Tab-separated table of C-alpha atoms in Angstrom:
chain	number	residue	atom	x	y	z
T	6	MET	CA	97.376	22.122	73.703
T	7	HIS	CA	96.296	24.900	73.743
T	8	LEU	CA	98.501	26.362	76.564
T	9	GLN	CA	101.028	24.930	74.391
T	10	VAL	CA	100.766	26.047	70.699
T	11	ALA	CA	100.390	30.048	72.648
T	12	ASP	CA	104.249	29.527	74.145
T	13	GLN	CA	105.412	29.150	70.894
T	14	LEU	CA	103.464	32.350	69.961
T	15	PRO	CA	105.653	35.483	69.823
T	16	ARG	CA	104.566	38.152	72.615
T	17	PRO	CA	103.433	41.082	71.337
T	18	SER	CA	105.442	44.045	71.387
T	19	LYS	CA	104.700	45.849	74.504
T	20	ASP	CA	107.524	48.607	75.941
T	21	PRO	CA	108.559	51.465	73.028
T	22	LYS	CA	111.293	50.658	71.229
T	23	GLY	CA	109.584	47.152	70.260
T	24	LEU	CA	106.230	48.906	69.019
T	25	ALA	CA	108.653	51.039	66.492
T	26	ASP	CA	110.355	48.459	65.486
T	27	ILE	CA	107.200	46.606	64.035
T	28	GLY	CA	105.859	50.380	63.273
T	29	LYS	CA	103.890	51.391	66.119
T	30	TRP	CA	104.676	53.487	67.089
T	31	MET	CA	105.507	57.759	66.835
T	32	CYS	CA	107.088	59.541	70.044
T	33	ALA	CA	104.781	62.173	71.054
T	34	ALA	CA	107.001	65.100	69.648
T	35	ASP	CA	106.823	63.090	66.055
T	36	LEU	CA	102.583	62.862	67.351
T	37	VAL	CA	102.616	66.205	67.446
T	38	HIS	CA	104.186	67.509	65.175
T	39	THR	CA	102.160	65.794	62.043
T	40	ILE	CA	98.646	66.551	64.035
T	41	HIS	CA	100.394	71.307	64.005
T	42	GLY	CA	101.462	70.727	60.473
T	43	ALA	CA	98.430	69.611	59.577
T	44	GLU	CA	96.455	71.968	61.077
T	45	GLN	CA	98.285	74.803	59.636
T	46	GLN	CA	98.313	72.891	55.988
T	47	SER	CA	93.923	73.129	56.483
T	48	GLN	CA	93.925	75.808	57.190
T	49	ALA	CA	95.758	77.109	54.278
T	50	GLN	CA	94.043	75.290	51.647
T	51	MET	CA	91.085	76.866	53.115
T	52	GLN	CA	92.378	80.348	52.520
T	53	GLN	CA	92.944	79.795	49.781
T	54	GLN	CA	90.847	77.277	48.079
T	55	GLY	CA	87.788	78.162	50.083
T	56	VAL	CA	85.385	76.031	51.257
T	57	THR	CA	84.855	72.903	49.485
T	58	VAL	CA	84.802	69.181	50.310
T	59	GLU	CA	87.538	67.922	50.084
T	60	THR	CA	88.883	71.378	52.005
T	61	SER	CA	86.281	70.814	54.669
T	62	ARG	CA	87.330	67.565	55.039
T	63	ASP	CA	90.410	68.402	55.611
T	64	MET	CA	90.088	70.718	58.361
T	65	HIS	CA	87.835	68.019	59.808
T	66	ASP	CA	90.373	65.656	59.648
T	67	ALA	CA	93.200	68.058	61.944
T	68	ALA	CA	90.273	69.108	64.357
T	69	LEU	CA	88.966	65.360	65.361
T	70	ALA	CA	93.663	65.059	65.572
T	71	ALA	CA	93.916	67.230	67.682
T	72	MET	CA	91.302	66.084	70.272
T	73	ILE	CA	92.796	62.973	69.920
T	74	PHE	CA	96.814	64.431	71.012
T	75	SER	CA	99.125	67.283	70.945
T	76	HIS	CA	96.150	70.048	72.563
T	77	LEU	CA	95.174	68.385	75.533
T	78	PRO	CA	95.975	65.273	77.662
T	79	PRO	CA	94.872	62.519	75.559
T	80	VAL	CA	90.483	61.846	76.376
T	81	ARG	CA	89.522	58.563	76.158
T	82	LEU	CA	88.544	58.137	72.305
T	83	SER	CA	84.254	56.408	73.841
T	84	CYS	CA	84.628	60.708	74.463
T	85	ILE	CA	85.279	61.789	71.899
T	86	ARG	CA	83.350	60.142	69.100
T	87	SER	CA	79.906	60.824	71.559
T	88	LEU	CA	80.677	64.519	71.638
T	89	VAL	CA	77.710	66.518	70.520
T	90	GLY	CA	78.150	69.735	68.687
T	91	PRO	CA	77.028	73.081	70.321
T	92	ALA	CA	73.962	73.253	67.339
T	93	TYR	CA	72.509	70.649	68.811
T	94	LEU	CA	70.019	70.894	71.486
T	95	GLY	CA	68.401	67.363	71.439
T	96	PRO	CA	68.189	64.965	74.854
T	97	CYS	CA	71.170	62.906	75.889
T	98	LEU	CA	72.086	60.382	73.915
T	99	HIS	CA	74.275	58.282	75.809
T	100	PRO	CA	72.548	55.263	76.358
T	101	ASP	CA	71.812	54.211	79.859
T	102	CYS	CA	71.374	57.517	80.861
T	103	LYS	CA	68.722	58.158	83.272
T	104	GLU	CA	68.850	61.379	84.523
T	105	PRO	CA	66.960	64.095	83.000
T	106	SER	CA	68.691	67.622	82.081
T	107	CYS	CA	71.703	65.717	81.074
T	108	GLU	CA	73.181	66.903	77.398
T	109	GLY	CA	75.925	64.531	76.978
T	110	ASN	CA	78.989	64.229	76.687
T	111	ARG	CA	79.574	67.885	74.505
T	112	LEU	CA	80.990	70.831	73.354
T	113	SER	CA	78.989	74.457	73.917
T	114	ILE	CA	80.240	77.798	72.555
T	115	MET	CA	80.224	79.953	76.075
T	116	SER	CA	81.401	82.423	74.556
T	117	GLU	CA	82.293	84.313	70.015
T	118	SER	CA	84.172	86.603	71.265
T	119	PRO	CA	86.079	86.247	72.722
T	120	LEU	CA	85.740	82.881	72.219
T	121	LEU	CA	85.698	80.566	74.625
T	122	MET	CA	84.933	77.184	74.026
T	123	ARG	CA	83.800	74.370	76.883
T	124	ILE	CA	83.850	70.470	76.976
T	125	SER	CA	81.637	68.978	79.465
T	126	LEU	CA	81.810	65.068	80.399
T	127	PRO	CA	79.364	63.331	82.441
T	128	HIS	CA	80.038	60.168	80.525
T	129	HIS	CA	82.968	58.649	81.105
T	130	MET	CA	83.994	55.615	82.299
T	131	ASN	CA	85.249	56.112	85.627
T	132	ALA	CA	81.833	58.308	86.000
T	133	ARG	CA	80.485	56.149	88.707
T	134	LYS	CA	83.216	55.167	89.983
T	135	TRP	CA	83.401	58.666	90.900
T	136	GLY	CA	80.305	59.274	91.909
T	137	LYS	CA	78.799	60.981	88.847
T	138	ALA	CA	82.061	63.612	88.644
T	139	VAL	CA	81.997	65.690	84.732
T	140	ILE	CA	84.672	66.320	83.465
T	141	GLU	CA	84.837	69.651	82.729
T	142	PHE	CA	87.743	71.903	81.015
T	143	ASP	CA	87.893	75.033	78.989
T	144	VAL	CA	89.195	74.505	75.030
T	145	PRO	CA	92.640	76.150	74.408
T	146	SER	CA	92.520	78.980	72.271
T	147	ASP	CA	94.267	77.495	69.295
T	148	LEU	CA	92.375	74.400	69.980
T	149	ALA	CA	88.335	76.518	70.080
T	150	GLN	CA	90.274	78.692	67.214
T	151	LEU	CA	89.810	75.210	64.834
T	152	LEU	CA	86.804	73.340	66.303
T	153	HIS	CA	84.803	76.515	65.481
T	154	THR	CA	86.323	77.140	62.314
T	155	TYR	CA	85.487	73.528	61.851
T	156	LEU	CA	81.920	73.623	62.946
T	157	GLY	CA	80.446	76.806	60.782
T	158	ALA	CA	80.735	76.453	56.954
T	159	PRO	CA	82.478	73.989	56.720
T	160	ARG	CA	80.656	71.664	58.710
T	161	LYS	CA	77.762	72.444	56.460
T	162	ALA	CA	80.177	71.348	53.548
T	163	LEU	CA	79.852	67.653	54.554
T	164	LEU	CA	76.835	66.908	55.511
T	165	GLU	CA	74.986	68.714	52.498
T	166	HIS	CA	77.968	66.221	50.237
T	167	HIS	CA	76.161	63.220	52.336
T	168	LEU	CA	73.072	64.177	51.897
T	169	LEU	CA	72.006	64.358	55.462
T	170	ILE	CA	71.112	67.911	55.754
T	171	GLY	CA	67.620	67.005	57.264
T	172	ASP	CA	68.123	64.994	59.802
T	173	ALA	CA	72.267	65.979	60.968
T	174	CYS	CA	74.515	64.273	62.629
T	175	PRO	CA	74.454	65.141	66.048
T	176	TYR	CA	78.103	64.514	66.727
T	177	VAL	CA	81.068	67.011	66.400
T	178	PHE	CA	82.919	64.301	64.034
T	179	MET	CA	81.783	61.595	61.342
T	180	ASP	CA	82.941	58.875	59.045
T	181	MET	CA	83.314	59.175	55.895
T	182	HIS	CA	79.808	59.248	55.629
T	183	GLY	CA	78.759	60.955	57.460
T	184	ARG	CA	77.796	59.238	60.304
T	185	GLY	CA	79.077	59.643	63.885
T	186	PHE	CA	81.814	57.013	64.562
T	187	VAL	CA	79.880	55.057	66.159
T	188	ALA	CA	82.162	51.901	66.663
T	189	ALA	CA	85.459	51.675	67.886
T	190	ALA	CA	86.906	50.023	64.851
T	191	LEU	CA	85.821	52.795	62.529
T	192	LEU	CA	87.697	55.153	64.544
T	193	THR	CA	90.872	52.901	65.075
T	194	LEU	CA	90.850	52.766	60.950
T	195	TYR	CA	89.787	56.319	60.565
T	196	TRP	CA	92.594	57.382	62.468
T	197	GLN	CA	94.728	55.008	61.261
T	198	LYS	CA	94.690	55.760	57.328
T	199	TRP	CA	94.757	59.313	57.762
T	200	LEU	CA	98.140	58.798	60.006
T	201	VAL	CA	99.860	57.210	57.769
T	202	SER	CA	98.789	59.740	54.626
T	203	ARG	CA	100.749	62.475	57.273
T	204	GLY	CA	103.820	60.312	56.990
T	205	GLY	CA	102.719	58.685	60.168
T	206	VAL	CA	102.841	55.315	61.230
T	207	PRO	CA	99.143	52.929	61.820
T	208	MET	CA	98.512	53.357	65.094
T	209	ASN	CA	96.566	52.503	66.495
T	210	PRO	CA	94.611	56.166	68.386
T	211	SER	CA	93.982	54.602	71.614
T	212	MET	CA	98.088	54.166	72.151
T	213	CYS	CA	98.611	58.318	72.266
T	214	ARG	CA	97.134	57.499	75.826
T	215	GLN	CA	100.804	55.088	76.568
T	216	VAL	CA	102.528	57.627	74.229
T	217	PHE	CA	101.085	60.887	76.782
T	218	VAL	CA	102.259	58.940	79.848
T	219	ASP	CA	105.719	57.509	78.780
T	220	GLU	CA	106.316	61.327	77.751
T	221	ARG	CA	105.795	62.413	81.224
T	222	GLN	CA	106.484	59.982	83.146
T	223	SER	CA	110.667	59.461	81.319
T	224	ASP	CA	113.275	61.667	83.116
T	225	SER	CA	114.152	64.016	80.170
T	226	ALA	CA	109.976	64.686	80.574
T	227	ILE	CA	109.314	68.774	79.255
T	228	ALA	CA	107.081	71.232	81.658
T	229	GLY	CA	104.388	71.091	80.702
T	230	PRO	CA	100.702	69.880	83.012
T	231	SER	CA	100.986	68.303	86.202
T	232	ASN	CA	100.234	64.461	86.325
T	233	GLN	CA	97.356	64.279	88.941
T	234	GLY	CA	95.337	66.572	86.156
T	235	ALA	CA	96.351	65.302	82.826
T	236	ALA	CA	95.236	61.665	84.904
T	237	MET	CA	91.860	63.479	85.642
T	238	VAL	CA	91.162	64.615	82.032
T	239	MET	CA	92.217	60.963	80.435
T	240	GLY	CA	89.924	59.433	83.160
T	241	HIS	CA	92.009	57.370	85.752
T	242	SER	CA	94.210	58.669	88.304
T	243	VAL	CA	98.030	58.837	88.503
T	244	LYS	CA	98.328	54.486	89.483
T	245	GLN	CA	96.843	53.719	86.439
T	246	TRP	CA	99.563	55.232	84.962
T	247	ASP	CA	101.714	52.865	86.042
T	248	LYS	CA	100.060	50.320	85.980
T	249	TRP	CA	97.963	49.971	82.190
T	250	TYR	CA	100.043	52.682	80.336
T	251	ASP	CA	103.543	52.924	81.065
T	252	MET	CA	104.793	50.738	79.712
T	253	GLN	CA	108.389	51.696	81.132
T	254	TYR	CA	107.137	51.838	84.811
T	255	HIS	CA	109.150	49.185	85.641
T	256	PRO	CA	112.133	48.811	83.791
T	257	ARG	CA	112.807	52.618	84.322
T	258	LEU	CA	112.971	51.851	87.954
T	259	ALA	CA	114.875	48.571	88.303
T	260	GLN	CA	117.175	51.126	85.630
T	261	ASN	CA	117.514	54.051	88.396
T	262	ALA	CA	117.572	51.804	90.771
T	263	VAL	CA	120.483	50.393	90.145
T	264	ASP	CA	122.036	53.353	88.226
T	265	GLY	CA	121.800	55.105	91.770
T	266	MET	CA	123.612	51.522	93.316
T	267	GLN	CA	126.861	52.517	92.487
T	268	SER	CA	126.991	56.176	94.450
T	269	TRP	CA	125.981	54.165	97.008
T	270	ARG	CA	128.752	51.979	96.669
T	271	ALA	CA	131.576	54.535	95.710
T	272	ALA	CA	129.595	56.325	99.042
T	273	MET	CA	130.168	53.686	101.193
T	274	LEU	CA	133.964	52.696	100.430
T	275	GLN	CA	134.509	56.743	100.593
T	276	SER	CA	132.524	56.500	104.972
T	277	HIS	CA	134.785	52.950	105.284
T	278	THR	CA	138.023	54.851	104.428
T	279	LEU	CA	137.297	58.374	106.450
T	280	ALA	CA	136.070	55.598	110.123
T	281	ALA	CA	138.533	52.300	109.107
T	282	PRO	CA	140.443	52.415	113.022
T	283	ASP	CA	143.914	51.725	113.096
T	284	LEU	CA	143.936	47.980	114.333
T	285	THR	CA	148.089	47.494	114.934
T	286	LEU	CA	147.901	48.963	117.743
T	287	SER	CA	145.232	47.121	119.004
T	288	ILE	CA	147.292	43.363	117.889
T	289	ALA	CA	150.254	44.443	119.496
T	290	LEU	CA	148.506	44.822	123.052
T	291	HIS	CA	145.566	42.275	123.331
T	292	CYS	CA	146.969	38.900	120.877
T	293	GLU	CA	150.529	38.078	120.523
T	294	HIS	CA	151.242	34.903	118.737
T	295	VAL	CA	154.456	33.203	120.114
T	296	LEU	CA	156.177	30.609	118.540
T	297	VAL	CA	157.641	27.920	120.720
T	298	SER	CA	160.423	24.872	120.116
T	299	ASP	CA	161.252	21.727	121.258
T	300	SER	CA	163.191	18.943	119.993
T	301	GLU	CA	159.764	16.821	118.954
T	302	GLU	CA	158.073	19.472	116.785
T	303	SER	CA	156.644	22.882	116.796
T	304	ARG	CA	154.323	24.281	119.760
T	305	TYR	CA	152.082	27.862	119.622
T	306	GLN	CA	150.636	30.056	122.478
T	307	SER	CA	147.271	30.828	121.716
T	308	CYS	CA	145.935	34.762	121.510
T	309	CYS	CA	144.565	35.102	125.104
T	310	SER	CA	143.422	38.226	126.527
T	311	ASP	CA	144.695	40.139	130.011
T	312	SER	CA	142.356	37.803	132.096
T	313	ASP	CA	143.410	34.785	130.292
T	314	SER	CA	146.122	31.578	131.077
T	315	ASP	CA	147.513	30.329	128.648
T	316	ILE	CA	146.932	27.551	127.094
T	317	GLU	CA	149.204	25.130	125.209
T	318	LEU	CA	147.955	23.453	122.151
T	319	ASP	CA	149.546	19.566	121.691
């Protein structure tokens, strides 16, 4: 019975066009512009109005959005949620970590002048499969400047507002109550509400990974990072792009194949025209049709080779 009911339910839309039709998809360019606008606005408001709870929250949200998409290949949300700040000096907070020297998923300030920040992610989905290899990279300068500004007075203002100054939140990003995004669902709701407030759609933040791969694998992809490097920052491989994240992989290959067949067909027709033999002389020499008539019936002489004797057909 449940199979019959399932057959009657509408299938979920998994291609970009279908998701866009139901308001669950934004293209890469739209997301980048939306997040860039939030970055600029938060910085301008901070300069004009100073450090308030409202301007601090706006800068927090812009920094969070910039971490999810735009400046970096989309890092796994679990890594962003568990990212601790430079001020945290305690042990690794990952529940399954047994490495005594592990500092956890961390954002570090390597240098103040010039500003250099680094992200180290020892705890990611494929850490065990990769032989505990750490995903590590230096933060791009624009994003580093945004994060550095936020981690100063704005973050302190948020902690004080939520009365957590005595038990400071160790994570870089926090919810409206000053606590880390412990549950993935909390970050999803937070992101969706923020994106809608910026004129976007209530798209799941994990969908940003599909948006990124869709652009990188498309025929109109803009010059950018290598696929292999981007996939590594995302915590998987290019092969997994095709299997899990590139929602247009099969239809695009099929369409490219069909389009390619047209040039193939034209080449076949041209080569046949150039190479086609003249069969007129060959027919005249080796095959002769003669109509033989008598009073009773019409007879035909068969087509025979020079080595065969003529055989009359009755």
